[in-house]
Each structure stands twice: as structure tokens, then as C-alpha cells.
Coordinates of C-alpha atoms and ligand atoms in Angstrom, one line a residue:
X1 CA 0.0 0.0 0.0
X2 CA 1.4 3.3 -1.1
X3 CA 0.8 5.7 1.9
X4 CA 1.6 9.3 1.2
X5 CA 2.2 11.8 4.1
X6 CA 1.2 15.2 2.8
X7 CA 2.4 18.4 4.5
X8 CA -0.4 20.8 5.3
X9 CA -1.3 23.9 7.3
X10 CA -4.2 24.5 9.6
X11 CA -7.4 26.3 8.5
X12 CA -8.8 28.4 11.3
X13 CA -12.4 27.8 10.6
X14 CA -13.0 24.1 11.1
X15 CA -15.1 24.3 14.2
X16 CA -18.1 22.0 13.9
X17 CA -21.4 23.7 14.5
X18 CA -24.8 22.5 15.7
X19 CA -24.5 19.6 13.3
X20 CA -21.0 19.0 11.9
X21 CA -18.8 21.2 9.8
X22 CA -20.8 23.0 7.1
X23 CA -19.2 25.3 4.5
X24 CA -19.6 26.4 0.9
X25 CA -18.6 23.7 -1.6
X26 CA -15.9 26.1 -2.8
X27 CA -14.5 26.1 0.7
X28 CA -14.3 22.3 0.9
X29 CA -12.8 22.3 -2.6
X30 CA -9.7 24.2 -1.5
X31 CA -6.6 22.1 -1.5
X32 CA -6.2 20.1 1.8
X33 CA -9.4 21.5 3.3
X34 CA -11.5 18.3 3.5
X35 CA -8.3 16.3 4.1
X36 CA -7.3 18.4 7.1
X37 CA -10.7 17.9 8.7
X38 CA -10.8 14.2 8.1
X39 CA -7.3 13.7 9.5
X40 CA -8.2 15.8 12.5
X41 CA -11.2 13.5 13.0
X42 CA -9.0 10.4 12.9
X43 CA -6.5 12.0 15.2
X44 CA -9.1 12.7 17.8
X45 CA -10.3 9.1 17.8
X46 CA -8.8 6.2 19.8
X47 CA -8.4 2.6 18.8
X48 CA -10.1 2.9 15.5
X49 CA -7.4 1.0 13.6
X50 CA -8.8 -2.3 12.2
X51 CA -12.3 -1.2 13.0
X52 CA -15.4 -0.7 10.8
X53 CA -16.5 2.8 9.7
X54 CA -19.8 3.6 7.9
X55 CA -19.6 6.2 5.2
X56 CA -22.2 7.9 3.0
X57 CA -24.0 11.1 2.2
X58 CA -27.1 12.8 0.9
X59 CA -25.9 12.8 -2.7
X60 CA -25.2 16.4 -3.0
X61 CA -22.5 17.9 -5.2
X62 CA -19.0 16.9 -4.1
X63 CA -20.4 13.8 -2.3
X64 CA -18.7 11.3 -4.6
X65 CA -15.3 13.1 -4.7
X66 CA -15.3 13.5 -1.0
X67 CA -16.1 9.8 -0.5
X68 CA -13.1 8.8 -2.6
X69 CA -10.8 11.0 -0.6
X70 CA -12.1 9.8 2.7
X71 CA -11.8 6.1 1.6
X72 CA -8.1 6.6 0.7
X73 CA -7.5 8.5 4.0
X74 CA -9.3 5.8 6.0
X75 CA -7.1 3.1 4.4
X76 CA -3.9 5.2 5.1
X77 CA -5.0 5.7 8.7
X78 CA -5.5 2.0 9.3
X79 CA -9.3 1.6 9.3
X80 CA -10.2 -2.1 8.8
X81 CA -13.4 -1.9 6.8
X82 CA -15.6 0.9 5.4
X83 CA -19.3 0.2 4.7
X84 CA -20.3 2.7 2.1
X85 CA -23.8 3.3 0.8
X86 CA -24.3 2.4 -2.9
X87 CA -23.5 5.4 -5.2
X88 CA -22.4 7.2 -2.0
X89 CA -26.0 7.4 -0.8
X90 CA -26.9 6.9 2.9
X91 CA -29.4 9.0 4.7
X92 CA -28.5 10.3 8.1
X93 CA -30.9 7.9 9.9
X94 CA -29.8 5.0 7.8
X95 CA -26.2 5.7 8.7
X96 CA -27.1 5.7 12.4
X97 CA -28.9 2.4 11.8
X98 CA -26.0 0.7 10.0
X99 CA -23.5 2.0 12.6
X100 CA -25.5 0.4 15.4
X101 CA -26.3 -2.8 13.6
X102 CA -22.7 -3.6 12.5
X103 CA -21.1 -2.5 15.7
X104 CA -19.0 0.1 13.8
X105 CA -16.7 2.4 15.6
X106 CA -18.5 5.3 14.0
X107 CA -19.5 6.9 10.7
X108 CA -19.0 9.9 8.5
X109 CA -22.0 11.6 7.0
X110 CA -21.5 13.9 4.1
X111 CA -24.3 16.4 4.2
X112 CA -25.3 20.0 4.8
X113 CA -28.8 18.7 5.7
X114 CA -31.4 21.2 4.4
X115 CA -29.0 23.7 3.0
X116 CA -29.0 24.0 -0.8
X117 CA -26.5 22.0 -2.8
X118 CA -24.6 22.3 -6.1
X119 CA -21.3 23.9 -7.0
X120 CA -22.4 27.2 -5.4
X121 CA -24.2 25.5 -2.5
X122 CA -23.1 24.0 0.8
X123 CA -21.3 20.8 1.8
X124 CA -20.8 19.3 5.2
X125 CA -19.1 16.6 7.2
X126 CA -20.4 15.1 10.3
X127 CA -18.8 12.5 12.5
X128 CA -21.1 10.0 14.4
X129 CA -19.9 7.8 17.2
X130 CA -20.4 4.1 17.9
X131 CA -23.9 4.6 19.4
X132 CA -24.9 5.9 15.9
X133 CA -25.4 9.5 17.1
X134 CA -23.7 12.8 16.4
X135 CA -20.3 13.2 18.2
X136 CA -20.8 14.9 21.5
X137 CA -19.1 18.3 22.1
X138 CA -16.0 16.8 23.7
X139 CA -15.3 14.9 20.5
X140 CA -16.1 17.9 18.2
X141 CA -13.9 20.1 20.4
X142 CA -11.1 17.6 20.1
X143 CA -11.5 17.6 16.3
X144 CA -11.4 21.4 16.3
X145 CA -8.3 21.4 18.5
X146 CA -6.5 19.0 16.1
X147 CA -7.5 21.1 13.1
X148 CA -5.8 24.1 14.6
X149 CA -2.4 22.4 14.9
X150 CA -2.4 19.9 12.0
X151 CA 0.8 19.6 10.0
X152 CA 0.2 16.6 7.9
X153 CA -2.3 14.0 6.7
X154 CA -2.1 10.5 5.4
X155 CA -3.6 9.3 2.2
X156 CA -3.2 6.2 0.0
X157 CA -2.4 6.6 -3.7
X158 CA -4.9 4.2 -5.3
X159 CA -7.5 4.2 -8.1
X160 CA -11.0 5.3 -7.2
X161 CA -13.4 2.7 -5.9
X162 CA -16.5 1.7 -7.9
X163 CA -19.3 3.1 -5.6
X164 CA -22.1 1.9 -7.8
X165 CA -21.7 -1.9 -7.7
X166 CA -22.6 -3.8 -4.5
X167 CA -19.8 -5.9 -3.0
X168 CA -16.4 -5.8 -1.6
X169 CA -13.1 -4.5 -2.8
X170 CA -9.8 -3.4 -1.2
X171 CA -7.7 -0.3 -0.8
X172 CA -4.5 -1.8 0.5
X173 CA -5.4 -3.8 3.6
X174 CA -8.8 -2.0 4.1
X175 CA -12.0 -3.6 2.8
X176 CA -14.5 -1.3 1.1
X177 CA -18.0 -2.8 1.2
X178 CA -20.6 -1.1 -1.0
X179 CA -23.9 -1.8 0.7
X180 CA -27.5 -1.4 -0.4
X181 CA -28.5 2.0 1.0
X182 CA -32.0 1.0 2.0
X183 CA -32.1 -2.6 3.1
X184 CA -31.1 -2.4 6.8
X185 CA -33.1 0.8 7.4
X186 CA -36.2 -0.7 5.8
X187 CA -35.9 -3.8 8.0
X188 CA -35.7 -1.7 11.1
X189 CA -38.8 0.3 10.1
X190 CA -40.7 -3.0 9.5
X191 CA -39.8 -4.1 13.0
X192 CA -41.3 -1.0 14.6
X193 CA -44.5 -0.4 12.6
X194 CA -47.5 -2.5 11.7
X195 CA -46.8 -2.7 8.0
X196 CA -49.8 -4.8 7.3
X197 CA -52.1 -2.2 8.7
X198 CA -50.4 0.6 6.9
X199 CA -50.5 -1.4 3.7
X200 CA -54.3 -1.7 4.1
X201 CA -54.5 2.1 4.6
X202 CA -52.4 2.9 1.6
X203 CA -54.2 0.5 -0.7
X204 CA -57.7 1.7 0.2
X205 CA -59.2 5.1 -0.4
X206 CA -56.6 7.0 1.6
X207 CA -54.3 9.0 -0.5
X208 CA -50.8 10.2 0.4
X209 CA -48.1 12.3 -1.2
X210 CA -44.5 12.1 -0.2
X211 CA -42.1 14.8 -1.4
X212 CA -38.5 13.7 -1.2
X213 CA -37.4 17.1 -2.6
X214 CA -34.8 15.5 -5.0
X215 CA -32.8 14.5 -1.9
X216 CA -31.7 11.4 -0.1
X217 CA -35.0 9.9 0.9
X218 CA -36.1 9.2 -2.7
X219 CA -34.8 5.6 -2.8
X220 CA -36.0 4.9 0.7
X221 CA -39.5 6.3 0.1
X222 CA -39.9 4.5 -3.2
X223 CA -38.8 1.2 -1.6
X224 CA -40.9 1.5 1.5
X225 CA -44.1 3.3 0.5
X226 CA -44.5 2.1 -3.0
X227 CA -42.8 -1.2 -3.3
X228 CA -43.2 -2.6 0.2
X229 CA -46.5 -0.9 1.4
X230 CA -48.3 -0.9 -1.9
X231 CA -49.0 2.8 -2.3
X232 CA -49.6 3.6 -6.0
X233 CA -46.6 4.6 -8.1
X234 CA -46.3 8.3 -8.1
X235 CA -47.0 8.6 -4.4
X236 CA -43.4 9.6 -4.0
X237 CA -42.5 12.8 -5.9
X238 CA -39.1 14.2 -6.6
X239 CA -37.8 10.8 -5.6
X240 CA -34.4 10.8 -7.5
X241 CA -31.5 12.4 -5.5
X242 CA -29.9 15.1 -7.5
X243 CA -26.6 16.8 -6.8
X244 CA -28.3 20.3 -6.6
X245 CA -31.6 19.0 -5.3
X246 CA -33.2 20.3 -8.6
X247 CA -32.1 23.8 -7.7
X248 CA -34.4 23.7 -4.6
X249 CA -33.8 24.2 -0.9
X250 CA -34.4 20.7 0.5
X251 CA -36.0 21.9 3.7
X252 CA -39.4 20.5 4.5
X253 CA -41.2 23.6 5.7
X254 CA -44.1 25.6 4.4
X255 CA -41.9 27.9 2.4
X256 CA -39.4 25.5 0.8
X257 CA -41.7 22.6 0.3
X258 CA -44.2 24.8 -1.6
X259 CA -45.0 22.2 -4.3
X260 CA -46.2 19.7 -1.6
X261 CA -48.1 22.5 0.2
X262 CA -49.8 23.5 -3.0
X263 CA -51.0 19.9 -3.5
X264 CA -52.2 19.5 0.1
X265 CA -54.0 22.8 0.1
X266 CA -55.7 22.4 -3.3
X267 CA -59.2 21.2 -3.9
X268 CA -59.4 17.4 -3.9
X269 CA -56.2 17.3 -1.9
X270 CA -54.8 13.9 -0.7
X271 CA -55.4 12.9 2.9
X272 CA -51.8 13.1 4.0
X273 CA -48.7 14.8 2.8
X274 CA -45.1 14.5 4.0
X275 CA -41.7 15.8 3.0
X276 CA -38.2 15.3 4.2
X277 CA -34.9 17.2 3.9
X278 CA -31.6 16.8 2.2
X279 CA -30.2 14.0 4.4
X280 CA -33.6 12.5 5.5
X281 CA -33.6 13.3 9.1
X282 CA -36.3 16.0 9.0
X283 CA -40.0 15.6 8.3
X284 CA -43.0 17.8 7.7
X285 CA -46.5 16.4 8.2
X286 CA -49.6 17.8 6.4
X287 CA -53.2 16.8 6.4
X288 CA -55.7 17.9 3.8
X289 CA -55.5 21.7 4.0
X290 CA -53.9 21.3 7.4
X291 CA -50.3 21.9 8.7
X292 CA -49.0 20.0 11.7
X293 CA -46.6 22.0 13.8
X294 CA -43.6 19.9 14.5
X295 CA -43.8 20.5 18.2
X296 CA -47.4 19.2 18.1
X297 CA -46.3 16.3 16.0
X298 CA -43.9 15.2 18.8
X299 CA -46.7 15.4 21.3
X300 CA -49.1 13.4 19.1
X301 CA -46.6 10.6 18.5
X302 CA -45.9 10.4 22.2
X303 CA -49.6 10.4 23.2
X304 CA -50.4 7.6 20.7
X305 CA -47.2 5.6 20.9
X306 CA -48.8 2.5 22.4
X307 CA -50.9 2.1 19.3
X308 CA -47.7 1.3 17.4
X309 CA -46.0 -2.2 17.8
X310 CA -42.5 -0.9 18.5
X311 CA -43.8 1.3 21.4
X312 CA -46.6 -0.9 22.7
X313 CA -45.0 -1.2 26.2
X314 CA -45.0 2.6 26.7
X315 CA -42.4 5.3 26.8
X316 CA -39.7 5.8 29.4
X317 CA -39.6 9.5 28.9
X318 CA -39.7 12.3 26.3
X319 CA -37.1 14.9 25.5
X320 CA -37.4 18.1 23.5
X321 CA -35.1 20.9 22.7
X322 CA -35.6 24.1 24.7
X323 CA -37.2 26.2 22.0
X324 CA -39.6 23.3 21.1
X325 CA -43.1 24.0 22.4
X326 CA -44.2 22.5 25.7
X327 CA -47.0 20.5 24.1
X328 CA -45.0 17.3 24.7
X329 CA -44.6 18.2 28.4
X330 CA -48.3 18.0 28.8
X331 CA -48.4 14.5 27.3
X332 CA -45.5 13.4 29.6
X333 CA -47.3 14.8 32.6
X334 CA -50.5 12.9 31.8
X335 CA -48.5 9.7 31.1
X336 CA -46.6 10.2 34.4
X337 CA -43.2 10.1 32.7
X338 CA -40.4 12.6 32.7
X339 CA -39.9 15.3 30.0
X340 CA -36.3 16.6 29.5
X341 CA -35.5 20.0 28.1
X342 CA -32.2 20.0 26.2
X343 CA -30.3 22.6 24.1
X344 CA -30.9 22.8 20.4
X345 CA -29.2 20.0 18.4
X346 CA -29.7 16.3 18.3
X347 CA -26.5 15.5 20.0
X348 CA -28.0 16.4 23.4
X349 CA -30.5 13.6 23.2
X350 CA -27.8 10.9 22.9
X351 CA -26.9 10.4 26.5
X352 CA -30.6 10.3 27.6
X353 CA -31.4 7.7 24.9
X354 CA -28.3 5.6 25.8
X355 CA -29.2 5.6 29.5
X356 CA -32.8 4.6 28.6
X357 CA -34.2 7.6 30.3
X358 CA -36.2 8.7 27.2
X359 CA -37.9 6.8 24.3
X360 CA -39.0 9.6 22.0
X361 CA -37.4 13.0 21.3
X362 CA -38.0 15.9 19.1
X363 CA -37.2 19.5 18.0
X364 CA -39.4 22.2 16.7
X365 CA -37.2 22.2 13.5
X366 CA -39.1 19.3 12.0
X367 CA -37.0 16.7 13.8
X368 CA -38.5 13.7 15.6
X369 CA -37.1 10.2 16.4
X370 CA -36.8 7.6 19.1
X371 CA -34.4 5.2 20.7
X372 CA -34.4 3.0 17.6
X373 CA -31.4 5.0 16.3
X374 CA -29.5 8.0 17.5
X375 CA -30.5 10.5 14.9
X376 CA -33.7 12.2 14.0
X377 CA -35.6 10.3 11.4
X378 CA -37.9 11.7 8.8
X379 CA -39.4 8.6 7.3
X380 CA -39.8 7.1 10.7
X381 CA -42.0 10.0 11.7
X382 CA -44.1 9.6 8.5
X383 CA -44.6 5.9 9.2
X384 CA -45.5 6.6 12.8
X385 CA -48.2 9.0 11.6
X386 CA -49.5 6.5 9.1
X387 CA -49.6 3.8 11.7
X388 CA -51.6 6.0 14.1
X389 CA -54.0 7.1 11.3
X390 CA -54.5 3.5 10.2
X391 CA -55.4 2.5 13.7
X392 CA -57.6 5.5 14.5
X393 CA -59.2 5.9 11.1
X394 CA -59.3 9.6 11.6
X395 CA -58.1 12.5 9.4
X396 CA -55.0 14.4 10.4
X397 CA -57.1 17.4 11.4
X398 CA -59.5 15.4 13.5
X399 CA -56.7 13.7 15.3
X400 CA -55.0 17.1 16.0
X401 CA -58.2 18.7 17.3
X402 CA -58.9 15.7 19.6
X403 CA -55.4 16.1 20.9
X404 CA -55.8 19.7 21.7
X405 CA -59.2 19.0 23.3
X406 CA -57.4 16.6 25.7
X407 CA -54.2 18.5 26.4
X408 CA -54.9 22.1 25.4
X409 CA -53.2 23.8 22.5
X410 CA -49.7 25.3 22.5
X411 CA -49.8 28.0 19.9
X412 CA -46.4 28.2 18.4
X413 CA -44.4 29.9 15.7
X414 CA -40.8 30.4 14.7
X415 CA -39.5 33.4 12.9
X416 CA -36.2 33.1 11.0
X417 CA -34.2 36.1 9.9
X418 CA -31.7 34.6 7.5
X419 CA -28.5 36.2 6.1
X420 CA -28.3 38.9 8.7
X421 CA -24.9 40.6 8.9
X422 CA -23.0 38.9 11.8
X423 CA -22.2 42.2 13.6
X424 CA -25.8 43.3 13.6
X425 CA -27.0 39.9 14.9
X426 CA -24.3 39.9 17.6
X427 CA -25.4 43.4 18.7
X428 CA -29.0 42.3 18.9
X429 CA -28.0 39.4 21.2
X430 CA -25.6 41.6 23.3
X431 CA -28.4 44.1 23.8
X432 CA -30.8 41.3 24.9
X433 CA -28.2 40.0 27.3
X434 CA -27.8 43.5 28.8
X435 CA -31.6 43.6 29.5
X436 CA -31.9 40.2 31.1
X437 CA -31.3 41.3 34.7
X438 CA -34.0 44.1 34.4
X439 CA -36.9 42.2 32.7
X440 CA -38.3 40.2 35.6
X441 CA -41.6 41.8 36.8
X442 CA -41.8 44.1 33.8
X443 CA -45.3 44.3 32.2
X444 CA -46.0 44.3 28.5
X445 CA -49.8 44.8 28.1
X446 CA -51.4 42.0 30.0
X447 CA -48.3 39.9 30.3
X448 CA -45.7 40.1 33.0
X449 CA -42.2 38.7 32.8
X450 CA -41.6 35.9 35.2
X451 CA -38.0 35.0 34.3
X452 CA -35.4 36.0 31.7
X453 CA -32.2 34.1 31.2
X454 CA -29.7 32.5 28.9
X455 CA -30.4 28.8 28.9
X456 CA -27.8 26.5 30.5
X457 CA -28.0 22.8 30.4
X458 CA -26.4 20.3 32.7
X459 CA -26.5 16.8 31.2
X460 CA -28.2 14.6 33.8
X461 CA -26.1 11.6 32.7
X462 CA -22.5 12.9 32.4
X463 CA -22.9 16.2 34.2
X464 CA -21.4 18.2 31.3
X465 CA -22.6 21.8 31.2
X466 CA -23.6 23.7 28.0
X467 CA -24.0 27.5 28.5
X468 CA -25.5 30.2 26.3
X469 CA -28.0 28.1 24.6
X470 CA -30.6 30.8 23.9
X471 CA -32.2 33.8 25.6
X472 CA -35.5 33.0 27.2
X473 CA -38.2 35.4 28.3
X474 CA -41.0 33.7 30.2
X475 CA -44.2 35.2 31.3
X476 CA -46.4 34.5 34.3
X477 CA -49.1 33.0 32.0
X478 CA -46.7 30.4 30.7
X479 CA -46.0 32.0 27.4
X480 CA -42.4 32.4 26.2
X481 CA -40.2 34.1 23.7
X482 CA -36.8 32.6 22.9
X483 CA -34.0 34.2 20.8
X484 CA -31.0 32.4 19.5
X485 CA -28.5 32.5 16.7
X486 CA -28.4 29.5 14.3
X487 CA -25.4 27.3 14.6
X488 CA -25.9 25.7 11.1
X489 CA -25.9 28.7 8.7
X490 CA -23.0 29.3 6.4
X491 CA -23.7 32.9 5.3
X492 CA -23.8 35.7 7.9
X493 CA -26.0 35.0 10.8
X494 CA -29.5 33.6 11.2
X495 CA -31.6 34.9 14.0
X496 CA -34.4 32.6 15.3
X497 CA -37.2 33.9 17.4
X498 CA -39.5 31.3 18.9
X499 CA -43.0 32.2 20.2
X500 CA -45.3 30.1 22.3
X501 CA -48.5 30.5 24.2
X502 CA -50.7 27.9 25.9
X503 CA -54.5 27.9 25.4
X504 CA -56.6 25.5 27.5
X505 CA -60.0 26.6 26.2
X506 CA -61.2 24.4 23.4
X507 CA -63.4 27.2 22.0
X508 CA -60.2 29.1 21.2
X509 CA -58.3 26.3 19.5
X510 CA -59.2 27.4 15.9
X511 CA -57.2 30.6 15.7
X512 CA -54.4 31.2 13.2
X513 CA -51.2 31.0 15.3
X514 CA -50.1 34.3 13.9
X515 CA -53.2 35.9 15.3
X516 CA -53.0 34.1 18.6
X517 CA -49.4 35.1 19.0
X518 CA -49.7 38.7 17.7
X519 CA -49.0 40.5 20.9
X520 CA -46.0 38.2 21.8
X521 CA -44.6 39.0 18.4
X522 CA -45.0 42.7 19.2
X523 CA -43.2 42.2 22.5
X524 CA -40.3 40.4 20.8
X525 CA -39.9 43.4 18.5
X526 CA -40.1 45.9 21.3
X527 CA -37.5 44.1 23.5
X528 CA -35.1 43.1 20.7
X529 CA -35.5 45.9 18.2
X530 CA -35.4 43.2 15.5
X531 CA -36.3 45.4 12.5
X532 CA -33.9 48.2 13.3
X533 CA -31.0 45.9 14.3
X534 CA -31.4 43.3 11.5
X535 CA -32.3 45.9 8.9
X536 CA -35.1 43.5 7.8
X537 CA -38.8 44.4 7.7
X538 CA -39.9 40.8 8.1
X539 CA -38.6 37.3 8.7
X540 CA -37.4 35.2 5.7
X541 CA -39.2 32.1 6.9
X542 CA -42.2 31.8 9.3
X543 CA -43.0 28.4 10.6
Ligands
LIG1 C1 -31.0 23.8 13.3 C2 -32.3 23.5 14.1 C3 -31.9 22.5 15.1 C4 -31.4 21.2 14.4 C5 -30.2 21.6 13.5 C6 -29.7 20.4 12.7 O1 -30.0 24.3 14.0 O2 -32.7 24.7 14.7 O3 -33.1 22.2 15.9 O4 -31.0 20.3 15.3 O5 -30.6 22.7 12.6 O6 -30.7 20.0 11.8 P1 -29.7 25.9 14.2 O7 -29.5 26.4 12.8 O8 -30.9 26.5 14.8 O9 -28.5 26.0 15.1
LIG2 ZN1 -31.1 17.1 8.0

């Protein structure tokens, strides 16, 4: 084996964010950029030599080139075997599944999730550990530390591997195994859900539309919904992964999944619509002319979990990220199980899941999943909804209204201000911080501030502390405003403002959330001076 040791110099910007290292494709294409980060990752791991690694991505531009580089570096660094998804395709949840099932030491996922792809788009690299979940902060910090002092990396000189043909080949000593991207994941889904019942639903009068947004879930959705569960051909749209996601923004929300929204809000709309993101870990659920807020979706799955075979014996607990609405807390209370509040980002759920303290987790950002893997899982959520609907024989809207009737409704909305100049965004957050000590007791119309802080989290399992996880202003009536800056953007800063208000009275459950939250929105503006400081009249995305 011809191992080359290449001299390099550190890049100063390789600090992983909320979900791995994300940069413009052009940044990753700089000589040594990807190599430095991958070598820093290997250098921060222990005892990986001779072990198995899982590798794949969401199919975006530069996926194939990056896989060839990583395979040659893995061989040079002594990895024993790499399981790589066919054609370089492995969704984030499927990677987590394969890592767990094969007892791999970890995995590398090439994705910038819901960020646009293509030569001018984004690329990303994420390292997952042996439990199948995102590397915790101590690992990402170690990678970053190595990236700041790196002087060389190792790579094998070898021809490219054929990524399209299933089977084994070798780079030097290392085995490269090209695996079917879907098989293991589909089997896991079949073990959790009542496929027979869902099959009956999908082959009756019920109609669904799944939008894979030209991203990674296409092959999974075709195989599971159409081939395995018998939904008519055409149920899955935009089901072929494209390097630039067809020019779209593969984020399943009301703005970017507009094609699906148009179908579900048209006359004669199907009963059920769903979309997933670039790497398949997010989901959006729609009923006929009805949007399910992701925080509500988490609550509904938790409340109905025992209808689903994989969760028949009940839930140990629920976890949600801090900005996610407290709808799930109400379900947990009723079930008599704990509800944990963690910082934003899936990595914070890992310890709770590993310790079996929670079964289901979710984030307001269209992410839900359970202890079956250690990532959020878009198609899992879709199957979970279908299983519940098949059992209850209700429409999505009826199910949601029944839920609110039982638990009350948490009106909720998130405002995103994307592409704000970083200095302006930092000033806004600094100003908010300065006000924190003075807000308690202050009245805004009928609302009075009960607490204001910057969220800190102490992990109940390993005691690690994460500070500065978002500014919270809570009112005595239970309503909340949360402000934080995104940790996943690649251009300027993104300000996120989260608004929540609880309504117990069923006669008031039919409002438009924007109407119900209008005065909170005005308070957010008053306190944070969003328009003046961002220079933006309105948010770029409202969820
Ligand atoms: C966003 C979401 C967060 C999610 C992350 C990765 O992070 O808000 O919930 O875990 O993407 O998908 P943010 O950009 O807010 O840091
Ligand atoms: Zn994603």
C-alpha cells in the first residue's frame, strides 16, 4: 500500500457547529481543506485501527469526490473496513442504523442537511460515534483542536473505488464494502410499525403524497411506501436524488416545500402529505388543508405511541429541545413520565437515549425520532403518523383537534431572519443580554415577565454543562419568547425567534397561530428591536 504523508497547514475555521462542519462547496474544494478535517477527526479518535466505519452522504454535489478522498485516507490511517452506501447514498438515519447494527466504531455523513447544494451550494461533514449518534461536544472540540495544529495528513495513492456496484473490494489492507442504502433501514422500520395495517390504509381510499425534494429519501421512500407498502406509483414525488436538489432548498417547511403545500391545500387534496430534507432526518407532516406544527407532531406521537407495535410497552420519557413548544410536556405529565428539556441539536439527546431515560425526542425544527437509532428520522415519523392514522381511522385534522381537546393547545411559531450581517446579529444578542437582569416583573400589556435568562443545560447523565443556549423570556401566564442565533448557517447569521402561548380553552383552538401570538410578536420586536437591528422588515421564513 502506497501511503503518502502530505504536509499541510491548519485552517482556522474548522469548528463543527450544531451539526458538523458546514461550509460552501468552494471552501471544501480548497486544497487540503477536507483532508485536514478528516485527518483531525481520525487524530481525535482512539483505537479505530482495524475497526469498521460507515460512510455515505445525501448525494449532494461533491459527495462522490469526498467519499473517494475519505476512503483513501481511511485506508492510510489503518481503518479495517468501510461500509459505504451504494452510489455514496446513505441518509442520516440509515447511517445511524447501520453503525448500530454492525457495531461500527462510527460513521462519517456527508451532508449539509437542508442547506442548498450544487457547485455554489453547501457541503458538510459530520462524525457520528459508535452509538450511531452525532459526536458529543467533547469529540467535536477535540477535532477542532487538532484542526488548529495539524501539520500533515495521510492518504493512499490508489484508483477510485466503484461506488455503484454492490460488493467488496480493497484499498491496500482495508476492505471497502458497498452496501444497499435502503435494506437495513427498511428492515428496522418494519420491526417497529404495523406494515400490514399501513398497507391496508395505503391500498384503500386513503391517498398520500410524499415529497423527497430531490434529496436522499427518494430511494427509501420508493422502496418503503410504493414497493413494500403498496402505495400507488407516483405517491413519492421528486424521488431521485440530484446533486443540486433540482435547484431547490431541501428543507421540509411551508416555504421551501411549496410544491407539496400547494398539493395538500388544493381542492381534492390527498389525505396526507409529508416531506423530508436533504439528508432525510427531518419531516413535515400535512393533512388535507392542514399543517401539523412539528412540536405538536412530537406530542401526538408520544400520546399515541402505544398504538404502534414498537412502542406498545410505553415510553420511558420524552425529551425536547428548549425552543420546542411544551406540548410534549403536557403529554408526559399525563403519562406520568419525565420530560427533559435540552439545548438545540440532536447530540444532546444521545446520553438520555443511551441511558434509557427517554424513548421519544423531538425538536421544533421538523425533527423527531426515538431510541431505535441516535439521529432524528424523517421517514420514521411519516410511518409513525401513518400507523396511528391506520389505527384511529381519523383525518390528520380530526386527530390534532382531539389532541388539543385533551391536552390544550400550545400556539407556536418560529421566525427566522436569514442572512443577517453577523455584527448586527451579535449586537442584537448583546443588547438582549444586557436587558436580562432588568426584565423580571416588567409588564407588557397583559403579560408580566416571570423570568429571563440565557439557557444553560447540565446533562443529567454525564454532568457536562452547556451554556449560552438561547435567551428566554418567560411570562407568568406560561407564554415564552426565545431568541438564539443559528449554529448551522453558512452565510452571515440567522436569528431565530420562537414564540409560544398555551391555550386551554377548546373554543379558542381554531385561531391562526399568527393571530394568537400577535401580541407576543410585538413584545419580541419591542424588546429586541429586530427590525432596526437586522435591517429586515420581516422574517425570511415563518413556521
Ligand atoms: C437547526 C435547528 C436544530 C437542528 C439543527 C440540525 O439548528 O434549529 O433544531 O438540530 O438545525 O438539523 P440551528 O441552525 O438553529 O443551530
Ligand atoms: Zn437534515
